[in-house]
Each structure stands twice: as C-alpha cells, then as structure tokens.
Amino acid sequence: MGFDAMANDASAHASNPKDAAKKKRGNRSAKLKQCKLDARREQWLSQVKSNKDGKITSTCAVSPSVASPHSHPPLSQTGKDGAETRRRREEDERDDSSLHEMSDLDSPTHSPTSNASANPSRNAQSIINILSSSGSSIGSSSRSVSDEEEEEAGKRDQGEDGGVLDDWEAVADALTAGNDPGGQESGPQMAQADPVASPGSADVGPCRRASTHPEPVCRAPRAWRPDDAFRPQSLPSISKQRSFTMGMERHWGGPSQKGILSLPSSCPICCEDLDSTDSSFLPCSCGFRLCLFCHKRILEADGRCPGCRKQYDTAPGGIDGNGGAVPLLPLRLYRSCSMSSRY
Amino acid sequence: MLDVSRVQKELAECNRDQAISGVGIALCDGGSDLSHLTGTISGPVATPYEGGTFRIDIRLPGGYPFEPPKMQFITKVWHPNISSQNGAICLDILKDQWSPALTLKTALLSVQALLSSPEPDDPQDAVVAQQYLRDHQTFIATARYWTETFAKRISVDIEEKVQKLVEMGFPEDLVRSTLKSVNGDENMALEKLCSS
C-alpha cells in the first residue's frame, strides 16, 4: 500500500518514538495526516510566536516538553492490545474526518473517510480556539493510559473538539528537537483535559506547576472566549499585572468574567472600551463600573462613585463581589504569580 | 481637554429620541465647537411652561465629564429656580451633585423636571420665589405669559423674519447671524444688512 509508505514517512518526519505504533494503525490517509501535521505545526508555531510576543501564557499552546511526558504511554500501545487498536482506528477515522474539515483550508485534498458525523461547530472551534484543541489533544494522549481513561478522553474530545488526536504528539515531538522556547509556556489548560496525568507529573519541572493550576483552567475556555474573539491581546495584558491585588481581582473575578457579556463594553464615563482588567474592576459596592483611568481621575478629585455618589473606599476595592471564595484561591494565586514572574 | 468622543456620542444619543424626550442638543450657531452647545427643552405639560420651547446655552468645561456642564437659559423663564434676569439655573446636579455618570441629556431632563417642580425654598430668583409662595395665581399667570411671549413666539417670529429677509435677497446664514446680533429686531437687522 502506497499509503503505508507515506504514513511511515510522516511518522519519520515526526521522529516519533511511537513510530511503531503509528505504523500499526494502518493509516488510510497519510497525505491528510501530513497536511494536518503541517497545519498543526504552523498553528502551533504561530501560537508560540504570538504568545512570546504577548508574553504569555494562559491560552498558550502546550509545550512539547510538557506534552511529551504524556506520551510515555507508547508502552501500552506497543502492548498490542487488539481492542485498543481497533478503538484507535475508529478514533482515527473520526480524527481524519475532522482533519478533513480542517485541512480543507490548507489543501484541496479530500478525505474519503469524511463520513463521520462531523459537528460543524468543531471546525470553527478547532481552528479559532487553539486553546481547546491543545486541551483535547492532551486528553487524547492520556487515552492510552487505560481504557477507562481512553473513554473519558474520548468523551472530552467529543465535547470539546472531537478532532485532533495523536498528531498533536507527533507535532510536539517533531518540534521538540529544535524548538524549545515554548517549553516555558505550559498553558494551564493542560490540567483541564488531563486531570489524571497532572498530579502524577507534578515533579517534572517548574512548568509543571502551572499545569496543576486547577480551576481557572476549566473555566478558561468558556470565560475567555469573548476576549479571544474580540481582542486576543487582552489576555497578555492581564497577566502583565503582577501586583497582588490585580492578580486577585483577576482570579476572584470569576463571576464577573462570566457576566462579561452582560457588562457594558465601554466605560460609561469616557466611552472607551473596557479591557478585561477594567471589566473585572468593581470599585464600588453599588456595582457601578468604569475604567481604571476614569477611576483614578475621580480619586484625584472628589473621589465619589459616579453611580451612587458615595465616597470610594480608600482601599482599592474589587473583591466585594465575590466574598464566598474557595480557600484554594490564594494558593492558585500564588502559583499564577510565580508562573507569570518568570517572563 | 474635553472628551470629544464622549460629547459626540452624547449628541447622537440625545438627538436620536428628541421627539419623545423633548430635549435636544445642537452645536451652538451651527459652529464646530463641541464645547459650546445649545440645548432645547420643551415645556412640561400641565405646567405654565407647556407648549414653550426653551433654549439653554451649554458650555462644557475642559474637565467635562468630570466637571459639570455650565447651563443657562437663553429663553427667558419665570421660575423660582431660574434667574429671570440672566437665566442662571439653580440645580444641584449642575453644581456639587454632578456626577460623571450623568450626561447632557440627563442634565437637560433634570432641568425639564425642575420646570415642573419648582423649589421656592432654595430660590435662584427671590422675586419669583416670593410670588410663587405668596401669590401663586399671579405666578402661574406670569409664567404662562412669559412662556407665550418668549418661549413660543420668538422662534416663530425669527423664522418669519428670516423668511422675509431672505426673500429680500439676503443670504440666509447672514440674515440669521444679523438677526441674532440685534436680538431679533427685524428693522435693525435690515438696516445692518443694507449697510454692510
């Protein structure tokens, strides 16, 4: 089969320790795989690049050094479990179909296997929101640990992305060789798709700590999506705020971030757009929101809230909206600070 | 400096529903200075001011919206809280109770509300306030008369005069500015137009 040769070629490209396993899978559309690989690679590279530019983190791609430990499961793959192989094949099929959706953008090649029930939203999601795709690929890597996990991961894949599976590892491995800058940039999303793996891998290195960063992670893809859509630069700008209170606001601002869609998108005082720092800024208990610039200006003058005319508290506020916070939060905060301080 | 983008948004916002709210804002004299505006409010129904259109001179300080806009009636009004001499308005939100969250529209609506509920205990014009308290009937009659005289006719008159003078062959914008400079006196305006 000519395809097999090409499949091998693709795997060889990836210099993947799992070459053997890959061969076994009987890849029926190696060409597509290659396309996908390339697309992923480009995506990943641009992701890393933009992250480096913007200095961060939260939505960033998972680094190869982080991703590859998850791929230790080649062990179980080489275990030649027939059922698993079959399942993998099925998943590959699904994989290919979603790959087909994706690669339509890059290549005219069409997959003959694109008969799987493809969720149309997947496509856009996987292209636009790399965040979730990286998450799901991690999930898929954990799949080989055990069958249970595999099923779990499969479900997660369905729910999130459904598509991108093992090739992520291939890409990651391929990029590990010459391209390690992303090694610093392990996104918190890691833990999202792979809660099982992260505790066990906590000893791997400093970037691991980020991956055990539990809660905002799960929330992130949902809560940040509006920001991602409208201004991708906003996330980096948040994490530049390293001061304690800012970090606090950011992480305690869970509810306010959820409510971001219902919030005014511009400052009622100066009519400028509110960035996400402003959106999580709640200076007065009356709930009147304004941007930090206007707030500062008011503090320089009479210091009364424009909404209720009460004097602003001298201590910077912003916490009052979320009093019942979980005790975990300070810990998380510390971690996120330590993470961002490395940049 | 003046927050131009906010003022522009306010103007657009305010004039969008002018027919419903009864308040409108325009650039003063059709100029381009955003810091000098003219607001118009319609007299509230069931008051002596009903049917009148009152013009208000609005000047925006450089610190707007952190400082209140300066508002003053151009149209003469008989009201305890508005000076019958110079149109100065006694309204807390235009002074110490101003909030940057307020807008020109809300301020004008507040002035409109002030027309329907005078506060004689905190007067701007003591004579009017005295009359309001001691001889309410006379107050009502005077206020209505002033509305008829200054808030209705002038605008109609001016349009008629402009029309007349334009028909004589003078350019409309020149007619308007001349009429304004002579306080609406048709004969003086004609004299001025002819001599210029």
Coordinates of N, CA, C and O in Angstrom, one line a residue, chain A residues 97-260:
Chain A
S97 N -11.7 12.6 9.8 CA -12.8 13.4 9.3 C -12.7 14.8 9.8 O -13.0 15.7 9.0
S98 N -12.4 14.9 11.0 CA -12.3 16.3 11.5 C -11.1 17.0 10.9 O -11.1 18.2 10.6
L99 N -10.1 16.1 10.7 CA -8.9 16.7 10.0 C -9.3 17.2 8.6 O -8.8 18.2 8.1
H100 N -10.2 16.4 8.0 CA -10.6 16.8 6.7 C -11.2 18.2 6.7 O -11.0 19.0 5.9
E101 N -12.0 18.4 7.7 CA -12.7 19.7 7.9 C -11.6 20.8 8.0 O -11.7 21.8 7.4
M102 N -10.6 20.4 8.8 CA -9.6 21.5 9.0 C -8.7 21.7 7.8 O -8.4 22.8 7.4
S103 N -8.4 20.6 7.2 CA -7.4 20.7 6.1 C -8.0 21.3 4.8 O -7.3 21.6 3.9
D104 N -9.3 21.4 4.8 CA -9.9 22.0 3.7 C -9.4 23.4 3.4 O -9.3 23.9 2.3
L105 N -9.0 24.0 4.5 CA -8.5 25.3 4.4 C -7.1 25.3 3.7 O -6.8 26.2 3.0
D106 N -6.4 24.3 4.0 CA -5.0 24.3 3.5 C -4.8 23.5 2.3 O -3.8 23.8 1.5
S107 N -5.5 22.5 2.1 CA -5.3 21.7 0.9 C -6.5 21.2 0.3 O -7.6 21.1 0.9
P108 N -6.5 21.0 -1.0 CA -7.7 20.6 -1.7 C -8.0 19.1 -1.5 O -9.0 18.6 -2.0
T109 N -7.1 18.4 -0.9 CA -7.3 17.0 -0.7 C -8.5 16.7 0.1 O -8.8 17.4 1.1
H110 N -9.2 15.7 -0.3 CA -10.4 15.4 0.4 C -10.3 14.0 0.9 O -9.9 13.1 0.2
S111 N -10.7 13.8 2.1 CA -10.7 12.5 2.7 C -11.8 11.7 2.3 O -13.0 12.1 2.3
P112 N -11.6 10.5 1.9 CA -12.7 9.6 1.6 C -13.5 9.1 2.8 O -14.5 8.6 2.8
T113 N -12.9 9.4 4.0 CA -13.5 8.9 5.2 C -14.3 9.9 5.9 O -14.6 9.8 7.1
S114 N -14.6 10.9 5.2 CA -15.2 12.1 5.9 C -16.7 11.8 6.1 O -17.5 12.7 6.0
N115 N -17.1 10.6 6.4 CA -18.5 10.3 6.6 C -18.9 10.3 8.0 O -20.1 10.1 8.3
A116 N -18.0 10.5 8.9 CA -18.3 10.6 10.3 C -19.2 11.7 10.5 O -19.2 12.7 9.8
S117 N -20.0 11.6 11.6 CA -20.9 12.7 11.9 C -20.1 13.9 12.4 O -19.9 13.9 13.6
A118 N -19.8 14.7 11.5 CA -19.0 15.8 11.9 C -19.8 17.0 12.5 O -20.7 17.5 11.8
N119 N -19.5 17.4 13.7 CA -20.1 18.5 14.2 C -19.6 19.8 13.6 O -18.4 20.0 13.7
P120 N -20.4 20.5 12.9 CA -19.9 21.7 12.2 C -19.2 22.7 13.1 O -18.3 23.4 12.7
S121 N -19.7 22.8 14.3 CA -19.0 23.8 15.2 C -17.6 23.4 15.6 O -16.8 24.2 15.9
R122 N -17.3 22.1 15.4 CA -16.0 21.7 15.8 C -15.0 22.4 14.9 O -13.9 22.7 15.4
N123 N -15.3 22.5 13.7 CA -14.3 23.0 12.8 C -13.9 24.4 13.2 O -12.7 24.7 13.4
A124 N -14.9 25.2 13.3 CA -14.5 26.6 13.7 C -13.8 26.6 15.0 O -12.8 27.3 15.2
Q125 N -14.3 25.8 15.9 CA -13.7 25.8 17.2 C -12.3 25.4 17.2 O -11.4 26.1 17.8
S126 N -12.0 24.4 16.4 CA -10.7 23.9 16.5 C -9.7 24.8 15.8 O -8.6 24.9 16.1
I127 N -10.2 25.6 14.8 CA -9.3 26.5 14.1 C -9.2 27.7 14.9 O -8.1 28.2 15.2
I128 N -10.3 28.3 15.4 CA -10.2 29.6 16.1 C -9.6 29.4 17.5 O -8.7 30.1 17.9
N129 N -10.1 28.4 18.1 CA -9.8 28.2 19.5 C -8.8 27.2 19.7 O -9.1 26.0 20.0
I130 N -7.6 27.5 19.6 CA -6.5 26.5 19.7 C -6.4 26.0 21.1 O -6.0 24.9 21.4
L131 N -6.8 26.9 21.9 CA -6.9 26.5 23.3 C -7.5 25.2 23.5 O -7.0 24.3 24.2
S132 N -8.7 25.0 23.0 CA -9.4 23.7 23.3 C -8.8 22.6 22.5 O -8.8 21.5 23.0
S133 N -8.2 22.9 21.4 CA -7.6 21.8 20.6 C -6.4 21.3 21.4 O -6.2 20.1 21.4
S134 N -5.6 22.2 22.0 CA -4.5 21.7 22.7 C -5.0 20.9 23.9 O -4.4 19.9 24.2
G135 N -6.0 21.4 24.5 CA -6.6 20.6 25.6 C -7.0 19.2 25.2 O -6.7 18.2 25.9
S136 N -7.7 19.1 24.1 CA -8.2 17.8 23.7 C -7.1 16.9 23.2 O -7.2 15.7 23.4
S137 N -6.1 17.5 22.7 CA -5.0 16.6 22.3 C -4.3 16.0 23.5 O -3.9 14.9 23.4
I138 N -4.2 16.8 24.5 CA -3.6 16.2 25.7 C -4.6 15.1 26.2 O -4.1 14.1 26.6
G139 N -5.8 15.4 26.1 CA -6.8 14.4 26.5 C -6.6 13.1 25.8 O -6.6 12.0 26.3
S140 N -6.3 13.3 24.5 CA -6.1 12.1 23.7 C -4.9 11.4 24.1 O -4.8 10.2 23.9
S141 N -3.9 12.1 24.5 CA -2.7 11.4 24.8 C -2.8 10.6 26.1 O -2.2 9.6 26.3
S142 N -3.7 11.0 26.9 CA -3.9 10.3 28.1 C -4.7 9.0 27.9 O -4.9 8.2 28.7
R143 N -5.3 9.0 26.7 CA -6.2 7.9 26.4 C -5.5 6.6 26.5 O -6.1 5.6 26.8
S144 N -4.3 6.5 26.1 CA -3.6 5.2 26.1 C -3.2 4.7 27.5 O -2.7 3.6 27.6
V145 N -3.4 5.5 28.5 CA -3.1 5.0 29.8 C -3.9 3.8 30.2 O -3.4 2.8 30.6
S146 N -5.2 4.0 30.0 CA -6.0 2.8 30.3 C -7.3 3.0 29.5 O -7.6 4.1 29.0
D147 N -8.1 2.0 29.5 CA -9.3 2.0 28.6 C -10.3 3.0 29.2 O -10.9 3.7 28.5
E148 N -10.4 3.0 30.5 CA -11.3 4.0 31.1 C -11.0 5.4 30.7 O -11.8 6.2 30.3
E149 N -9.7 5.6 30.9 CA -9.3 7.0 30.6 C -9.5 7.3 29.1 O -9.9 8.4 28.8
E150 N -9.3 6.3 28.4 CA -9.5 6.5 27.0 C -10.9 6.9 26.7 O -11.1 7.8 25.9
E151 N -11.8 6.2 27.3 CA -13.2 6.6 27.1 C -13.5 8.0 27.5 O -14.1 8.8 26.9
E152 N -13.0 8.3 28.7 CA -13.2 9.6 29.2 C -12.7 10.6 28.3 O -13.3 11.6 27.9
A153 N -11.4 10.4 27.9 CA -10.8 11.3 27.0 C -11.6 11.5 25.7 O -11.8 12.5 25.1
G154 N -12.1 10.3 25.3 CA -12.9 10.3 24.0 C -14.1 11.2 24.2 O -14.4 12.0 23.3
K155 N -14.7 11.1 25.3 CA -15.9 11.9 25.6 C -15.5 13.4 25.6 O -16.2 14.2 25.0
R156 N -14.4 13.6 26.3 CA -14.0 15.0 26.3 C -13.7 15.5 24.9 O -14.0 16.6 24.5
D157 N -13.1 14.6 24.1 CA -12.8 15.1 22.8 C -14.1 15.4 22.0 O -14.2 16.4 21.4
Q158 N -15.1 14.6 22.2 CA -16.3 14.8 21.6 C -16.9 16.2 22.0 O -17.3 17.0 21.2
G159 N -16.8 16.4 23.3 CA -17.4 17.6 23.8 C -16.7 18.8 23.3 O -17.3 19.8 23.0
E160 N -15.4 18.7 23.3 CA -14.6 19.9 23.0 C -14.3 20.1 21.6 O -14.6 21.1 21.0
D161 N -13.7 19.1 21.1 CA -13.1 19.3 19.8 C -13.4 18.2 18.8 O -13.7 18.3 17.7
G162 N -13.4 17.0 19.4 CA -13.7 15.8 18.7 C -12.6 15.4 17.7 O -12.6 14.3 17.3
G163 N -11.8 16.3 17.4 CA -10.9 16.1 16.3 C -9.5 15.7 16.6 O -9.2 14.5 16.6
V164 N -8.7 16.7 16.8 CA -7.3 16.5 16.8 C -6.8 15.5 17.9 O -6.9 15.8 19.0
L165 N -6.2 14.5 17.4 CA -5.8 13.5 18.4 C -4.3 13.3 18.4 O -3.6 14.2 18.7
D166 N -3.9 12.1 18.1 CA -2.5 11.7 18.3 C -1.5 12.6 17.6 O -0.4 12.7 18.0
D167 N -1.9 13.2 16.6 CA -0.9 14.0 15.8 C -0.3 15.1 16.6 O 0.7 15.6 16.3
W168 N -1.1 15.5 17.6 CA -0.5 16.5 18.4 C 0.8 16.1 19.0 O 1.8 16.8 19.0
E169 N 0.8 14.9 19.4 CA 2.1 14.4 20.0 C 3.1 14.4 18.9 O 4.3 14.7 19.2
A170 N 2.8 13.9 17.8 CA 3.7 13.9 16.7 C 4.3 15.3 16.5 O 5.5 15.5 16.4
V171 N 3.4 16.2 16.4 CA 3.9 17.6 16.2 C 4.8 18.0 17.3 O 5.9 18.6 17.1
A172 N 4.3 17.8 18.5 CA 5.1 18.2 19.7 C 6.4 17.6 19.6 O 7.4 18.3 19.9
D173 N 6.5 16.3 19.4 CA 7.8 15.6 19.4 C 8.7 16.2 18.3 O 9.8 16.4 18.4
A174 N 8.0 16.4 17.1 CA 8.8 16.9 16.0 C 9.4 18.2 16.3 O 10.5 18.6 15.9
L175 N 8.7 19.0 17.1 CA 9.2 20.3 17.4 C 10.1 20.3 18.6 O 10.8 21.3 18.8
T176 N 10.1 19.3 19.3 CA 10.9 19.3 20.5 C 12.4 19.5 20.1 O 13.1 20.2 20.8
A177 N 12.8 18.9 19.0 CA 14.2 18.9 18.7 C 14.8 20.3 18.7 O 15.6 20.7 19.5
G178 N 14.3 21.2 17.7 CA 15.0 22.5 17.6 C 14.3 23.6 18.3 O 14.8 24.7 18.3
N179 N 13.1 23.3 18.7 CA 12.2 24.4 19.1 C 11.7 24.3 20.5 O 10.7 23.7 20.7
D180 N 12.5 24.8 21.4 CA 12.0 24.6 22.8 C 11.5 25.8 23.5 O 11.2 25.8 24.7
P181 N 11.4 26.9 22.8 CA 11.1 28.1 23.6 C 9.7 28.0 24.2 O 9.5 28.5 25.3
G182 N 8.9 27.2 23.6 CA 7.6 27.0 24.2 C 7.6 26.2 25.5 O 6.6 26.1 26.2
G183 N 8.8 25.7 25.8 CA 8.9 24.9 27.0 C 8.5 25.6 28.2 O 8.1 25.1 29.2
Q184 N 8.7 26.9 28.1 CA 8.3 27.7 29.3 C 6.9 28.0 29.4 O 6.4 28.5 30.4
E185 N 6.2 27.7 28.3 CA 4.9 28.3 28.2 C 3.7 27.3 28.4 O 2.8 27.3 27.7
S186 N 3.9 26.4 29.3 CA 2.8 25.5 29.5 C 1.6 26.2 29.9 O 1.5 26.9 30.9
G187 N 0.6 26.0 29.2 CA -0.7 26.6 29.5 C -1.4 25.9 30.6 O -1.2 24.7 30.8
P188 N -2.2 26.6 31.3 CA -2.9 26.0 32.4 C -3.9 25.0 31.9 O -4.4 24.1 32.6
Q189 N -4.2 25.1 30.6 CA -5.2 24.2 30.1 C -4.8 22.7 30.2 O -5.6 21.9 30.1
M190 N -3.6 22.5 30.3 CA -3.1 21.2 30.5 C -3.9 20.4 31.4 O -4.4 19.3 31.0
A191 N -4.1 20.9 32.5 CA -4.8 20.2 33.6 C -6.2 19.9 33.2 O -6.8 19.0 33.6
Q192 N -6.7 20.8 32.4 CA -8.1 20.7 32.1 C -8.5 19.3 31.4 O -9.4 18.6 31.9
A193 N -7.7 19.0 30.4 CA -8.1 17.8 29.7 C -7.4 16.5 30.3 O -7.8 15.4 30.0
D194 N -6.5 16.8 31.2 CA -5.8 15.6 31.7 C -5.6 15.7 33.2 O -4.5 15.8 33.7
P195 N -6.7 15.7 33.9 CA -6.6 15.8 35.4 C -5.8 14.6 36.0 O -5.2 14.7 37.1
V196 N -5.9 13.5 35.3 CA -5.3 12.3 35.9 C -3.8 12.4 35.8 O -3.1 12.1 36.8
A197 N -3.3 12.9 34.7 CA -1.9 12.9 34.5 C -1.2 13.9 35.3 O -0.1 13.7 35.7
S198 N -1.9 15.1 35.5 CA -1.1 16.2 36.1 C -0.6 15.9 37.5 O 0.5 16.3 37.8
P199 N -1.3 15.3 38.4 CA -0.8 15.1 39.7 C 0.5 14.2 39.7 O 1.5 14.5 40.3
G200 N 0.4 13.2 38.9 CA 1.5 12.3 38.8 C 2.7 13.0 38.2 O 3.8 12.6 38.5
S201 N 2.5 14.0 37.4 CA 3.6 14.6 36.7 C 4.1 15.8 37.4 O 4.9 16.6 36.8
A202 N 3.7 16.0 38.6 CA 4.0 17.3 39.2 C 5.4 17.5 39.5 O 5.9 18.6 39.8
D203 N 6.2 16.4 39.4 CA 7.6 16.5 39.7 C 8.4 16.8 38.5 O 9.7 16.9 38.6
V204 N 7.8 17.0 37.4 CA 8.6 17.1 36.2 C 9.5 18.4 36.1 O 10.6 18.4 35.8
G205 N 8.9 19.5 36.5 CA 9.7 20.7 36.5 C 8.8 21.9 36.8 O 7.7 21.7 37.2
P206 N 9.4 23.0 36.8 CA 8.7 24.2 37.2 C 7.4 24.5 36.3 O 6.4 24.9 36.9
C207 N 7.5 24.2 35.1 CA 6.4 24.4 34.3 C 5.2 23.5 34.6 O 4.1 23.7 34.3
R208 N 5.6 22.4 35.2 CA 4.5 21.5 35.7 C 3.6 22.2 36.6 O 2.4 21.9 36.7
R209 N 4.1 23.0 37.4 CA 3.3 23.6 38.4 C 2.1 24.4 37.8 O 1.0 24.4 38.3
A210 N 2.4 24.9 36.7 CA 1.3 25.6 36.0 C 0.2 24.6 35.6 O -0.9 25.0 35.7
S211 N 0.7 23.5 35.3 CA -0.3 22.5 34.8 C -1.2 22.0 36.0 O -2.2 21.4 35.7
T212 N -0.7 22.1 37.2 CA -1.6 21.6 38.3 C -2.5 22.8 38.7 O -3.2 22.6 39.7
H213 N -2.4 23.8 38.1 CA -3.2 25.0 38.4 C -4.6 24.7 38.0 O -5.0 24.7 36.9
P214 N -5.4 24.4 39.0 CA -6.6 23.6 38.7 C -7.8 24.4 38.1 O -8.3 24.0 37.0
E215 N -8.3 25.4 38.8 CA -9.7 25.8 38.5 C -9.9 26.7 37.3 O -10.7 26.5 36.4
P216 N -9.1 27.8 37.3 CA -9.4 28.8 36.2 C -9.2 28.1 34.9 O -9.8 28.5 33.9
V217 N -8.4 27.0 34.9 CA -8.2 26.2 33.8 C -9.5 25.7 33.2 O -9.7 25.9 32.0
C218 N -10.3 25.1 34.0 CA -11.5 24.6 33.4 C -12.4 25.7 33.0 O -13.2 25.5 32.0
R219 N -12.3 26.8 33.6 CA -13.2 27.9 33.3 C -12.7 28.6 32.0 O -13.4 29.2 31.3
A220 N -11.4 28.6 31.9 CA -10.8 29.5 30.9 C -11.4 29.4 29.5 O -11.7 30.5 29.0
P221 N -11.6 28.3 29.0 CA -12.0 28.3 27.6 C -13.4 28.9 27.4 O -13.6 29.6 26.5
R222 N -14.2 28.8 28.4 CA -15.5 29.4 28.3 C -15.4 30.9 28.6 O -15.9 31.7 27.8
A223 N -14.8 31.2 29.7 CA -14.9 32.6 30.1 C -14.0 33.5 29.3 O -14.4 34.7 29.1
W224 N -13.0 33.0 28.7 CA -12.2 33.9 27.9 C -12.5 34.0 26.4 O -12.0 34.7 25.7
R225 N -13.5 33.2 26.1 CA -13.7 33.2 24.6 C -14.1 34.6 24.1 O -13.6 34.9 23.0
P226 N -15.0 35.3 24.8 CA -15.3 36.6 24.2 C -14.1 37.5 24.0 O -13.9 38.2 23.0
D227 N -13.2 37.4 25.0 CA -12.0 38.1 24.8 C -11.2 37.7 23.6 O -10.6 38.4 22.9
D228 N -11.1 36.4 23.5 CA -10.3 35.8 22.4 C -10.9 36.3 21.1 O -10.1 36.7 20.2
A229 N -12.2 36.3 21.0 CA -12.8 36.7 19.8 C -12.5 38.2 19.5 O -12.2 38.5 18.4
F230 N -12.7 39.0 20.4 CA -12.6 40.4 20.2 C -11.2 41.0 20.2 O -10.8 41.6 19.3
R231 N -10.5 40.7 21.3 CA -9.1 41.2 21.3 C -8.2 40.2 21.9 O -8.2 40.1 23.2
P232 N -7.6 39.5 21.1 CA -6.7 38.4 21.6 C -5.5 39.0 22.5 O -5.0 38.3 23.3
Q233 N -5.2 40.2 22.4 CA -4.1 40.8 23.1 C -4.5 41.0 24.6 O -3.7 41.3 25.4
S234 N -5.8 40.9 24.9 CA -6.2 41.3 26.2 C -5.6 40.3 27.3 O -5.4 40.7 28.4
L235 N -5.5 39.1 26.9 CA -5.1 38.2 27.9 C -3.6 38.5 28.3 O -3.4 38.6 29.5
P236 N -2.7 38.6 27.4 CA -1.4 39.0 27.8 C -1.4 40.3 28.7 O -0.7 40.4 29.6
S237 N -2.3 41.2 28.3 CA -2.2 42.4 29.1 C -2.7 42.2 30.5 O -2.3 42.9 31.4
I238 N -3.5 41.2 30.7 CA -3.9 40.9 32.1 C -2.7 40.4 32.8 O -2.4 40.9 33.9
S239 N -2.1 39.5 32.3 CA -1.1 38.8 33.1 C 0.1 39.6 33.3 O 1.0 39.3 34.0
K240 N 0.2 40.8 32.6 CA 1.3 41.7 32.9 C 1.1 42.3 34.3 O 2.0 42.8 34.9
Q241 N -0.2 42.3 34.7 CA -0.4 42.8 36.0 C 0.0 41.9 37.1 O -0.6 40.9 37.3
R242 N 1.2 42.2 37.7 CA 1.7 41.2 38.6 C 1.4 41.5 40.0 O 1.7 40.8 40.9
S243 N 0.8 42.7 40.2 CA 0.6 43.1 41.6 C -0.4 42.1 42.2 O -1.2 41.6 41.6
F244 N -0.3 42.1 43.5 CA -1.1 41.1 44.2 C -2.6 41.4 44.0 O -3.4 40.5 43.7
T245 N -3.0 42.6 44.2 CA -4.4 42.9 44.1 C -4.9 42.7 42.7 O -6.0 42.2 42.5
M246 N -4.1 43.0 41.7 CA -4.5 42.7 40.3 C -4.8 41.3 40.1 O -5.8 40.9 39.6
G247 N -3.8 40.5 40.5 CA -3.9 39.1 40.3 C -5.2 38.6 41.1 O -5.9 37.7 40.6
M248 N -5.4 39.1 42.2 CA -6.5 38.7 43.0 C -7.8 39.1 42.2 O -8.7 38.2 42.1
E249 N -7.9 40.2 41.7 CA -9.1 40.6 41.0 C -9.3 39.7 39.9 O -10.4 39.3 39.6
R250 N -8.2 39.4 39.3 CA -8.3 38.5 38.1 C -8.9 37.2 38.4 O -9.8 36.7 37.8
H251 N -8.4 36.6 39.5 CA -8.8 35.3 39.8 C -10.1 35.2 40.5 O -10.9 34.3 40.4
W252 N -10.3 36.3 41.3 CA -11.6 36.3 42.0 C -12.7 36.8 41.1 O -13.8 36.8 41.5
G253 N -12.3 37.2 40.0 CA -13.3 37.8 39.1 C -14.0 36.8 38.3 O -14.5 37.1 37.3
G254 N -14.0 35.6 38.8 CA -14.7 34.6 38.0 C -16.2 34.9 37.6 O -16.5 35.0 36.5
P255 N -17.0 35.3 38.6 CA -18.3 35.7 38.3 C -18.4 36.9 37.3 O -19.2 36.9 36.4
S256 N -17.5 37.8 37.6 CA -17.6 39.0 36.7 C -17.2 38.6 35.3 O -17.6 39.2 34.3
Q257 N -16.3 37.7 35.2 CA -15.9 37.3 33.9 C -17.0 36.5 33.2 O -17.2 36.7 32.0
K258 N -17.7 35.7 33.9 CA -18.8 35.1 33.3 C -19.8 36.1 32.8 O -20.5 35.9 31.8
G259 N -20.0 37.1 33.6 CA -21.0 38.1 33.3 C -20.5 39.1 32.3 O -21.1 40.1 32.1
I260 N -19.4 38.8 31.7 CA -18.8 39.8 30.8 C -19.7 40.2 29.7 O -19.7 41.3 29.2

